[in-house]
GROMACS .gro file of C-alpha atoms in nm:
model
  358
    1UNK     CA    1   0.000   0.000   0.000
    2UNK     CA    2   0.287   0.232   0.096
    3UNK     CA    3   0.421   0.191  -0.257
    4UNK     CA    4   0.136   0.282  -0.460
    5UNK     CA    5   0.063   0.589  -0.177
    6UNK     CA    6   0.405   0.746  -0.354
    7UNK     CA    7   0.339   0.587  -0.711
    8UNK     CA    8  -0.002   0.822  -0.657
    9UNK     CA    9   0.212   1.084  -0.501
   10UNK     CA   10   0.413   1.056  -0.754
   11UNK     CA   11   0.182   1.087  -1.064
   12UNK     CA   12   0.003   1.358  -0.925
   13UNK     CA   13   0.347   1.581  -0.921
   14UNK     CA   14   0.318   1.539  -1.287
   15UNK     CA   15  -0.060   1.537  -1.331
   16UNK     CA   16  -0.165   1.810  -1.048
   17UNK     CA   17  -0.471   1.876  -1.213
   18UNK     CA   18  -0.584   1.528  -1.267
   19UNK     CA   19  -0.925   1.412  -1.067
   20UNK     CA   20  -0.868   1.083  -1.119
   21UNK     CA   21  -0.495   1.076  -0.987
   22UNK     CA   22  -0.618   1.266  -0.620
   23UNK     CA   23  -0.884   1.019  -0.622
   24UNK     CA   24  -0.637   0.708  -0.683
   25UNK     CA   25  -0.439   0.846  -0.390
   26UNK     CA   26  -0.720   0.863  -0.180
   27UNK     CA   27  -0.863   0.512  -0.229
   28UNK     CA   28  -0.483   0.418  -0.159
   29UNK     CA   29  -0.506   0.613   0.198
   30UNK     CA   30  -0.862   0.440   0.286
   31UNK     CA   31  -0.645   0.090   0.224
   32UNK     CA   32  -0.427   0.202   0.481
   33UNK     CA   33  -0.678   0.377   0.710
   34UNK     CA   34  -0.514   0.692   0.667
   35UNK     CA   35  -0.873   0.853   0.703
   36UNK     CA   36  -0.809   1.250   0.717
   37UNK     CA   37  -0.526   1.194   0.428
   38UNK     CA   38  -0.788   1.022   0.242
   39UNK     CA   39  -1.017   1.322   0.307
   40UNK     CA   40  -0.815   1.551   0.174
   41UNK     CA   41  -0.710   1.351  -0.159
   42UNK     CA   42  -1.062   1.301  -0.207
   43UNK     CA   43  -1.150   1.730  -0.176
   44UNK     CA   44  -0.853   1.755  -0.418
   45UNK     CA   45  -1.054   1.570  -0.647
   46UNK     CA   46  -1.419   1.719  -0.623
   47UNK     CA   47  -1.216   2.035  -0.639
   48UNK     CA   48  -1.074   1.921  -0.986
   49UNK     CA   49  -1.385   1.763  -1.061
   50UNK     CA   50  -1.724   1.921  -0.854
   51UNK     CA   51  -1.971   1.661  -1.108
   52UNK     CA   52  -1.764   1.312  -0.997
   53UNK     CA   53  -2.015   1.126  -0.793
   54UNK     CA   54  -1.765   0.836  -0.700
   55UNK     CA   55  -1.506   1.153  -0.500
   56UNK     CA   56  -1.814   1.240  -0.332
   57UNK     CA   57  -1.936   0.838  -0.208
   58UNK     CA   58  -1.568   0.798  -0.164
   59UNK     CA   59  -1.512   1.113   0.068
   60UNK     CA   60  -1.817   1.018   0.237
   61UNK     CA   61  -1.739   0.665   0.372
   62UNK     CA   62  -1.410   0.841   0.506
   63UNK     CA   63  -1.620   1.051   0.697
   64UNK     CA   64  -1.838   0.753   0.834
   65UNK     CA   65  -1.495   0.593   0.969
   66UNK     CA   66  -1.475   0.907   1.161
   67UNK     CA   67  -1.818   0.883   1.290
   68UNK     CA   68  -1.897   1.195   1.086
   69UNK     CA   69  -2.242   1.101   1.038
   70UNK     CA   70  -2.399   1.390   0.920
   71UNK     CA   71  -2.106   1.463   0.674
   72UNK     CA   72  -2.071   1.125   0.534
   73UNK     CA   73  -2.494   1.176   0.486
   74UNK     CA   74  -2.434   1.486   0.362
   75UNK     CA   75  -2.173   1.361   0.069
   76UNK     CA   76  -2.365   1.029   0.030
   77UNK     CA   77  -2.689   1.247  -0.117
   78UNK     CA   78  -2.465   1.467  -0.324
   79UNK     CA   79  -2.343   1.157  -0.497
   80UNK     CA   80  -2.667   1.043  -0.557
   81UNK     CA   81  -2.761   1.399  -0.658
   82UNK     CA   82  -2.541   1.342  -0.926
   83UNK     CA   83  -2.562   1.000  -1.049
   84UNK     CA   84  -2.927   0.860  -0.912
   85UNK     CA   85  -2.734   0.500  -1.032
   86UNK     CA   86  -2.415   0.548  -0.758
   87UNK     CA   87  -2.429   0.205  -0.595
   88UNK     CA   88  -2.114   0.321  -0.380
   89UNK     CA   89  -2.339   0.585  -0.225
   90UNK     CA   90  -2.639   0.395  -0.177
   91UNK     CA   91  -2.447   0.133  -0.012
   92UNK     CA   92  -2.297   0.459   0.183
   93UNK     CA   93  -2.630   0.552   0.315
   94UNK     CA   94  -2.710   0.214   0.425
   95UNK     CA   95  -2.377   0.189   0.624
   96UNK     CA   96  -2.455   0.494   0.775
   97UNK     CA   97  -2.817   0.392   0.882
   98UNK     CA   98  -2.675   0.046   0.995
   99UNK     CA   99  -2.396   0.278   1.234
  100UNK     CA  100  -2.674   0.423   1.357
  101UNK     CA  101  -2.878   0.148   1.450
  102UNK     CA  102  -3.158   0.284   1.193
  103UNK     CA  103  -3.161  -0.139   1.070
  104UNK     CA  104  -3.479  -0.077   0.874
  105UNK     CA  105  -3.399   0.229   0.751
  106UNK     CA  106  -3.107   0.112   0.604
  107UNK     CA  107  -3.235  -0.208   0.409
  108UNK     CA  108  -3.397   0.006   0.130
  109UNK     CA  109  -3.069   0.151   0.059
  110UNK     CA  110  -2.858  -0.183   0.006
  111UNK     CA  111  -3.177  -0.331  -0.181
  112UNK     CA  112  -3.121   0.039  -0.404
  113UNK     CA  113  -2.753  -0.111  -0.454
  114UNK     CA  114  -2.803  -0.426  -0.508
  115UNK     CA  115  -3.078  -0.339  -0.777
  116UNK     CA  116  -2.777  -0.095  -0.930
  117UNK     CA  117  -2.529  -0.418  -0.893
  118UNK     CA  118  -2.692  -0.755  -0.845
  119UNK     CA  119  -2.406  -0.958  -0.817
  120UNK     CA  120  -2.240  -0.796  -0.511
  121UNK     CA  121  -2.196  -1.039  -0.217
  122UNK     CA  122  -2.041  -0.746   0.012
  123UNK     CA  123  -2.452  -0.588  -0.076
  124UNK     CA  124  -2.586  -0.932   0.042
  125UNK     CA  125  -2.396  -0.949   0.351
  126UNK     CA  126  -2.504  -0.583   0.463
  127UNK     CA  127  -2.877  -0.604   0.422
  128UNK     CA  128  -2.828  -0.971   0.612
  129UNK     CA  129  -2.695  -0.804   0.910
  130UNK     CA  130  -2.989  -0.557   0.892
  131UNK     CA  131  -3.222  -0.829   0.884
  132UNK     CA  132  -3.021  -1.028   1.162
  133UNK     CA  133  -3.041  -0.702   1.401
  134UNK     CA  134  -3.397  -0.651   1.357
  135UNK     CA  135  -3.451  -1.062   1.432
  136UNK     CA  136  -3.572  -1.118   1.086
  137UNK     CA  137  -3.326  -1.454   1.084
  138UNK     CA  138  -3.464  -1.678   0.795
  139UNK     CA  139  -3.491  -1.330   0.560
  140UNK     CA  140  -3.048  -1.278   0.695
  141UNK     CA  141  -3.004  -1.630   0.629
  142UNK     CA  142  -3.144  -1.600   0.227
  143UNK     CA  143  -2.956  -1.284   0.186
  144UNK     CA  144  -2.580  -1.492   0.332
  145UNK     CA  145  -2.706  -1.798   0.084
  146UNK     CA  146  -2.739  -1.551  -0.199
  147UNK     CA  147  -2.392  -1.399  -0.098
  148UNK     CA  148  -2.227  -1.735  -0.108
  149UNK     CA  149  -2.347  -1.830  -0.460
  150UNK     CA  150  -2.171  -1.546  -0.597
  151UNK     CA  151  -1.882  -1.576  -0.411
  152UNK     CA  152  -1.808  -1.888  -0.196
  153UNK     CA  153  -1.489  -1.716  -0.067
  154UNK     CA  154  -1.708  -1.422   0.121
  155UNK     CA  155  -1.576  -1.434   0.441
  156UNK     CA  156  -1.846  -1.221   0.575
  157UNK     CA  157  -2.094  -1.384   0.467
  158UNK     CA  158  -1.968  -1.688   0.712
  159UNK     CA  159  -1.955  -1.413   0.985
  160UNK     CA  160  -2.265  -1.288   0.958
  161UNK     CA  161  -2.405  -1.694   0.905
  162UNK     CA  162  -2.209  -1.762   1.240
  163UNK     CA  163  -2.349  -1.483   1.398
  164UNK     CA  164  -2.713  -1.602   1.294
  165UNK     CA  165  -2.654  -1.952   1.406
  166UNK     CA  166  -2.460  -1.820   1.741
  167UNK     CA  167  -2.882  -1.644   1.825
  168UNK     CA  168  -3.031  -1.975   1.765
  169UNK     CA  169  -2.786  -2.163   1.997
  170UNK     CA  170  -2.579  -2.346   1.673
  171UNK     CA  171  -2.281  -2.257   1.853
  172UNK     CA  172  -2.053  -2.512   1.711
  173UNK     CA  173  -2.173  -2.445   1.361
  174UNK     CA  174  -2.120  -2.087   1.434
  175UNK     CA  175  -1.768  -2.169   1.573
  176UNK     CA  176  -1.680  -2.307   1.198
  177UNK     CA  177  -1.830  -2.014   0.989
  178UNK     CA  178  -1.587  -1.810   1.214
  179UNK     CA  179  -1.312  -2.023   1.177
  180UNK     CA  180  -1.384  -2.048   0.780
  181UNK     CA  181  -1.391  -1.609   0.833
  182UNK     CA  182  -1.072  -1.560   1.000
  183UNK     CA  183  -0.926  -1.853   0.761
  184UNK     CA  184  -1.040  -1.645   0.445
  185UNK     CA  185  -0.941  -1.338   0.588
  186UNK     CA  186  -0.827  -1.252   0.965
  187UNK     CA  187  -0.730  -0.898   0.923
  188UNK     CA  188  -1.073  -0.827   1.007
  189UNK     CA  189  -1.119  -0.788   1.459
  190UNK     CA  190  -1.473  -0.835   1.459
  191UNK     CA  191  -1.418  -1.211   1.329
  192UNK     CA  192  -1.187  -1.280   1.590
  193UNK     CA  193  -1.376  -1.120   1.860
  194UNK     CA  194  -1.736  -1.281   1.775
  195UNK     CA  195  -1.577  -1.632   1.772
  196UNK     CA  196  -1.398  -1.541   2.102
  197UNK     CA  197  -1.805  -1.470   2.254
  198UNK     CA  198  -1.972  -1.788   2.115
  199UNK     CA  199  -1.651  -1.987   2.271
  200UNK     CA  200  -1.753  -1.798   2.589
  201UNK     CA  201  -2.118  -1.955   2.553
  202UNK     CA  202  -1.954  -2.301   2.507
  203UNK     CA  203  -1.774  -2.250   2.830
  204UNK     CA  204  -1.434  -2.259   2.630
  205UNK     CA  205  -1.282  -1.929   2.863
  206UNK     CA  206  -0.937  -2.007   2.775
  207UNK     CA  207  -0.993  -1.998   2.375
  208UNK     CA  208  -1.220  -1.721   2.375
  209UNK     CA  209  -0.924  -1.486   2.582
  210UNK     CA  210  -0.728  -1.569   2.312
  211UNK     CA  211  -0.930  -1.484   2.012
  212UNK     CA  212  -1.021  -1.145   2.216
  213UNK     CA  213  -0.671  -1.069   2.279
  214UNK     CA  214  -0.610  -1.083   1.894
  215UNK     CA  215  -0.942  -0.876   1.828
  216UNK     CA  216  -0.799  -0.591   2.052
  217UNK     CA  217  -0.474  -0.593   1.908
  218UNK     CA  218  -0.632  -0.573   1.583
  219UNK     CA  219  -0.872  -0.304   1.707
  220UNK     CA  220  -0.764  -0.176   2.027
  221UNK     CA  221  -1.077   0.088   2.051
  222UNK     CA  222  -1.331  -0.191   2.039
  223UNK     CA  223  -1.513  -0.129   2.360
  224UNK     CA  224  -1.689  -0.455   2.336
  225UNK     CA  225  -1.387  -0.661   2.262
  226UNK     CA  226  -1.262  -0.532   2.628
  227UNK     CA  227  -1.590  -0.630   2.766
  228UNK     CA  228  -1.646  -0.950   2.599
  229UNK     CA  229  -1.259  -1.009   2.779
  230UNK     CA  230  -1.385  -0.886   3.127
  231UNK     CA  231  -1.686  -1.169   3.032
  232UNK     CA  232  -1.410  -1.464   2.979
  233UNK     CA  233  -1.226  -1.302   3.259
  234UNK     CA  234  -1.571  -1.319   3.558
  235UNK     CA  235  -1.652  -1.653   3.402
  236UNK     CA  236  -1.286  -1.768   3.529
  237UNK     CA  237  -1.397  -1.596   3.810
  238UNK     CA  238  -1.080  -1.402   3.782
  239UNK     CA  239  -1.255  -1.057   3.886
  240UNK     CA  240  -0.982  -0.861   3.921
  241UNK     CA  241  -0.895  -0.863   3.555
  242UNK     CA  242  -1.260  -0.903   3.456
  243UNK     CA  243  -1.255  -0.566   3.627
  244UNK     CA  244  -0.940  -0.414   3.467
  245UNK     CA  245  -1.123  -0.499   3.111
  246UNK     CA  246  -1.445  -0.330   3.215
  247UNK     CA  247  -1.294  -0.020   3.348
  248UNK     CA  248  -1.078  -0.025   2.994
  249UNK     CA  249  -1.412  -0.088   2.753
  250UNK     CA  250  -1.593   0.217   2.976
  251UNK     CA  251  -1.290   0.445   2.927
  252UNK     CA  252  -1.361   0.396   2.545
  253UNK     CA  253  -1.724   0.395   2.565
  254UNK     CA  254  -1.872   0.532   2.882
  255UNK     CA  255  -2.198   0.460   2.784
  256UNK     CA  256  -2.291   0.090   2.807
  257UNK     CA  257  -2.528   0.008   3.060
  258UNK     CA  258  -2.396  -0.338   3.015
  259UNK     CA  259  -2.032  -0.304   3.131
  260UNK     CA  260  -2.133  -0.112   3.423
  261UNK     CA  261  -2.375  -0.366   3.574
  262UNK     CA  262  -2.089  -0.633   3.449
  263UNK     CA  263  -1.838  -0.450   3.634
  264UNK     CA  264  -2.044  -0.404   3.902
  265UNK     CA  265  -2.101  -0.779   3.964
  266UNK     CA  266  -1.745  -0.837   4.021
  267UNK     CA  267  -1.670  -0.551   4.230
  268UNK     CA  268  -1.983  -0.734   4.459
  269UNK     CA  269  -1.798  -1.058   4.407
  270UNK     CA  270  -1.433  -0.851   4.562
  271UNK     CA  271  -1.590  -0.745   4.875
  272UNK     CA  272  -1.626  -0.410   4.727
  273UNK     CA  273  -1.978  -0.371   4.753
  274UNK     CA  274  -1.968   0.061   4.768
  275UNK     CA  275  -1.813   0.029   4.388
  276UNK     CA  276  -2.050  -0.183   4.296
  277UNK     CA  277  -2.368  -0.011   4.419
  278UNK     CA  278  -2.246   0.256   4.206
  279UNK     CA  279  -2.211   0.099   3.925
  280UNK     CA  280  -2.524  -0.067   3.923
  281UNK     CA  281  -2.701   0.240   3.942
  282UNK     CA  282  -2.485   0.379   3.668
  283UNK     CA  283  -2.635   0.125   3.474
  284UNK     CA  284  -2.981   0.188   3.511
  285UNK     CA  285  -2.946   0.532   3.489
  286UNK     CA  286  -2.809   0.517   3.118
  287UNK     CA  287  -3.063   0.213   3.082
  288UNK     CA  288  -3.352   0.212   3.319
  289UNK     CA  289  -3.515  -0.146   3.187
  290UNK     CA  290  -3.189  -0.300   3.194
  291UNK     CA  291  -3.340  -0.574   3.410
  292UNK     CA  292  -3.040  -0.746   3.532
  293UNK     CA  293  -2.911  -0.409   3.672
  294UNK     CA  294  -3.192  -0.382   3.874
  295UNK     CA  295  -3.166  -0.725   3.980
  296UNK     CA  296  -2.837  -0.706   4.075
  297UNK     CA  297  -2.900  -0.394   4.300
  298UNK     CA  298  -3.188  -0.565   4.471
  299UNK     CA  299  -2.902  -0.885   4.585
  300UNK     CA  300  -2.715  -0.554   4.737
  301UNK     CA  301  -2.990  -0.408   4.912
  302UNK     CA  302  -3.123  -0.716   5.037
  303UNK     CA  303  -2.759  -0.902   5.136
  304UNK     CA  304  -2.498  -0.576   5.236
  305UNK     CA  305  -2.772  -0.340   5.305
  306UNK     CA  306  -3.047  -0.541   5.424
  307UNK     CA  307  -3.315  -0.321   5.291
  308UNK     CA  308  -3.577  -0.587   5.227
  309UNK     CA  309  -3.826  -0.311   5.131
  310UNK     CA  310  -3.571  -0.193   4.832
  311UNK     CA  311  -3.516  -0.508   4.740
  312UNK     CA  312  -3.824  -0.615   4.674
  313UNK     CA  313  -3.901  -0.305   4.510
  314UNK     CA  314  -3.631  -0.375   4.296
  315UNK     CA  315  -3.690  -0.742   4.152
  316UNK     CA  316  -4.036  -0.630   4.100
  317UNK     CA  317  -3.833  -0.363   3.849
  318UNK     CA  318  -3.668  -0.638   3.716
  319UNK     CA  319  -3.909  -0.861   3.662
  320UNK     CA  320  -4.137  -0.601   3.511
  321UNK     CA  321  -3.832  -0.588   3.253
  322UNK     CA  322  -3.777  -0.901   3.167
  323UNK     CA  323  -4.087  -1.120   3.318
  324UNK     CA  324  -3.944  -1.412   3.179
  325UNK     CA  325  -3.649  -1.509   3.324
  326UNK     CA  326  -3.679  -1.760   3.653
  327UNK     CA  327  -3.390  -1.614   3.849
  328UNK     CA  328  -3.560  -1.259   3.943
  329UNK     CA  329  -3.900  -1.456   4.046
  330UNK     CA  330  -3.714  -1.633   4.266
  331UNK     CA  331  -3.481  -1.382   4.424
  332UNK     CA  332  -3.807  -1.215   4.493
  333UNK     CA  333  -3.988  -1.512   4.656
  334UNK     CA  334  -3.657  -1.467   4.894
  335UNK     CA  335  -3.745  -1.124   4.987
  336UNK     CA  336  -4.079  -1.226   5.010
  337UNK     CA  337  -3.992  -1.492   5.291
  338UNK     CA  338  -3.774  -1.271   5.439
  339UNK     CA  339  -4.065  -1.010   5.485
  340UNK     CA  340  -4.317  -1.274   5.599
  341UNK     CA  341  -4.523  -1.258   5.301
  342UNK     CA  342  -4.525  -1.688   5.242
  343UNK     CA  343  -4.830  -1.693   4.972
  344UNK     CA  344  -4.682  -1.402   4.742
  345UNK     CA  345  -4.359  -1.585   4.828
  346UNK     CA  346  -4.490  -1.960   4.724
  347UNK     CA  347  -4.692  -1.773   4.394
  348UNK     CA  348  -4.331  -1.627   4.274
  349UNK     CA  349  -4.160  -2.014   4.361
  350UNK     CA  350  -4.474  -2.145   4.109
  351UNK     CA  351  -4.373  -1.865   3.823
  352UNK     CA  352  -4.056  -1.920   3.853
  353UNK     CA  353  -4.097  -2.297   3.814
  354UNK     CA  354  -4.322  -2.242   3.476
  355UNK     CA  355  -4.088  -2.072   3.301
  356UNK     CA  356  -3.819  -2.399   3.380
  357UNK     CA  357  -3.657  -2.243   3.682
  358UNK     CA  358  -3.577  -2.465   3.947
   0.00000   0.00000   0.00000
């Protein structure tokens, strides 16, 4: 990549006026994640050339690796301003939706591209994972099929397969469209770091700190490839480090309810119950139906604090939540004891017990 960076650099000290030599350079920069280089090869170019929808798609997916939304929206329509038929910037737009977690607002855009260029598996694979985040599994599953026809070498077409078979509790099939991923291509962190939480499912701790190790070295910012660590980490019952990988993935993103009531749990599990409270009511405060959050603060107001009132206040939270889970009917049948209350107690034991709690 370096090379053709200075063949590019090289051309364009000839050809300074050239659209399609700034652009070149750009795509060159983009190989090498050189985003804000890239930028500025790629405003070169619409300089040169204001009319060249491709600068314009191109310039805009920089800015989505920058978490630019509104600019990379913002060159994504001028592209299609200027060629209606820009599969690059349709594809754009439905990147940028998908970032955003706007999963059906995205789909029309990749089924725009993929009218524009039917026989793109990369087109495929994004719409599946639109389809797999709104839980719309057998429509994903067609749309990874239809990838692999046109190219059986798709490697993300066996992540996102893995990742639909991981939901439905394949795990070991989803352990081998990872390892056929990373085989095809293991540059890629996300491959390495979604294989590392299904081995966590399987119980495999050991393997899955491995494969997250490699995902952070690959991606170091990935907030969620610390806290899937801190995950292999608690399971090990190692809390200490569980802990050091929380604290790490909230320092890059300090707004996952998740890793706070995660972090939280082990902190309870250290003795260091004043940490946790706080971090369990971190958590509900940036999600207040995270269920398990409020779970976990009713076990500290009913065990350190011995507020049976607030605890039982609090499973009812949880259970209001998530009223499906056993565990939070029967934590509550324990406050219920503890407060006397035997029928409400012996009616939460019977819930509990329908929905295959013991």
């Amino acid at each position: 990549i370096e090379k053709a960076i200075k063949d590019a650099d090289a051309v364009i000290r000839q050809y300074p006026k050239s659209a399609k030599a700034h652009n070149a350079r750009g795509n060159y920069l983009v190989s090498a994640s050189r985003w804000d280089e890239a930028i500025r090869s790629f405003d070169e170019a619409i300089a040169l050339q204001p009319t060249d929808s491709i600068s314009f798609a191109n310039r805009g997916n920089c800015y989505l690796r920058k978490l630019k939304h509104d600019l990379a929206e913002k060159d994504a329509n001028e592209s299609i301003r200027l060629d209606p038929k820009q599969y690059l910037a349709h594809n754009l737009l439905g990147n940028i939706n998908f970032g955003l977690g706007r999963y059906a607002q995205a789909i029309p855009s990749f089924t725009k591209a993929l009218e524009i260029t039917p026989r793109d598996a990369m087109l495929y694979c994004n719409r599946a994972s639109c389809h797999h985040q709104l839980g719309k599994n057998d429509e994903a599953m067609a749309d990874v099929e239809a990838a692999l026809q046109i190219d059986p070498a798709c490697a993300h077409a066996f992540k996102v397969r893995g990742s639909i078979r991981e939901v439905r509790f394949q795990y070991k099939d989803a352990i081998a469209d990872y390892n056929k991923a990373i085989e095809l291509n293991g540059i890629y962190a996300e491959y390495w770091r979604d294989r590392g939480r299904c081995l966590n499912y399987l119980g495999e701790y050991d393997k899955a700190l491995l494969d997250l190790t490699k995902a952070i070295e690959l991606e170091p910012s990935s907030d969620y490839a610390h806290r899937l660590r801190g995950d292999s980490y608690a399971y090990r019952k190692d809390y200490a480090r569980a802990v050091e990988n929380y604290t790490k993935a909230i320092e890059l993103n300090a707004n996952d309810s998740v890793t706070f009531e995660a972090r939280g749990g082990c902190q309870f599990e250290l003795g260091k119950t004043d940490q946790a409270i706080k971090d369990y009511e971190e958590a509900i405060r940036l999600n207040p139906s995270n269920a398990s959050a409020w779970n976990r603060r009713a076990v500290y107001m009913m065990v350190t604090k011995k507020d049976l009132p607030q605890a039982l206040k609090d499973y009812t939270k949880a259970i209001e939540f998530d009223p499906n889970t056993p565990l939070y009917w029967n934590n509550r049948a324990l406050a219920h004891d503890e407060l006397g209350n035997k029928e409400l107690a012996a009616a939460d034991r019977a819930k509990a017990k329908l929905l295959g709690g013991k």
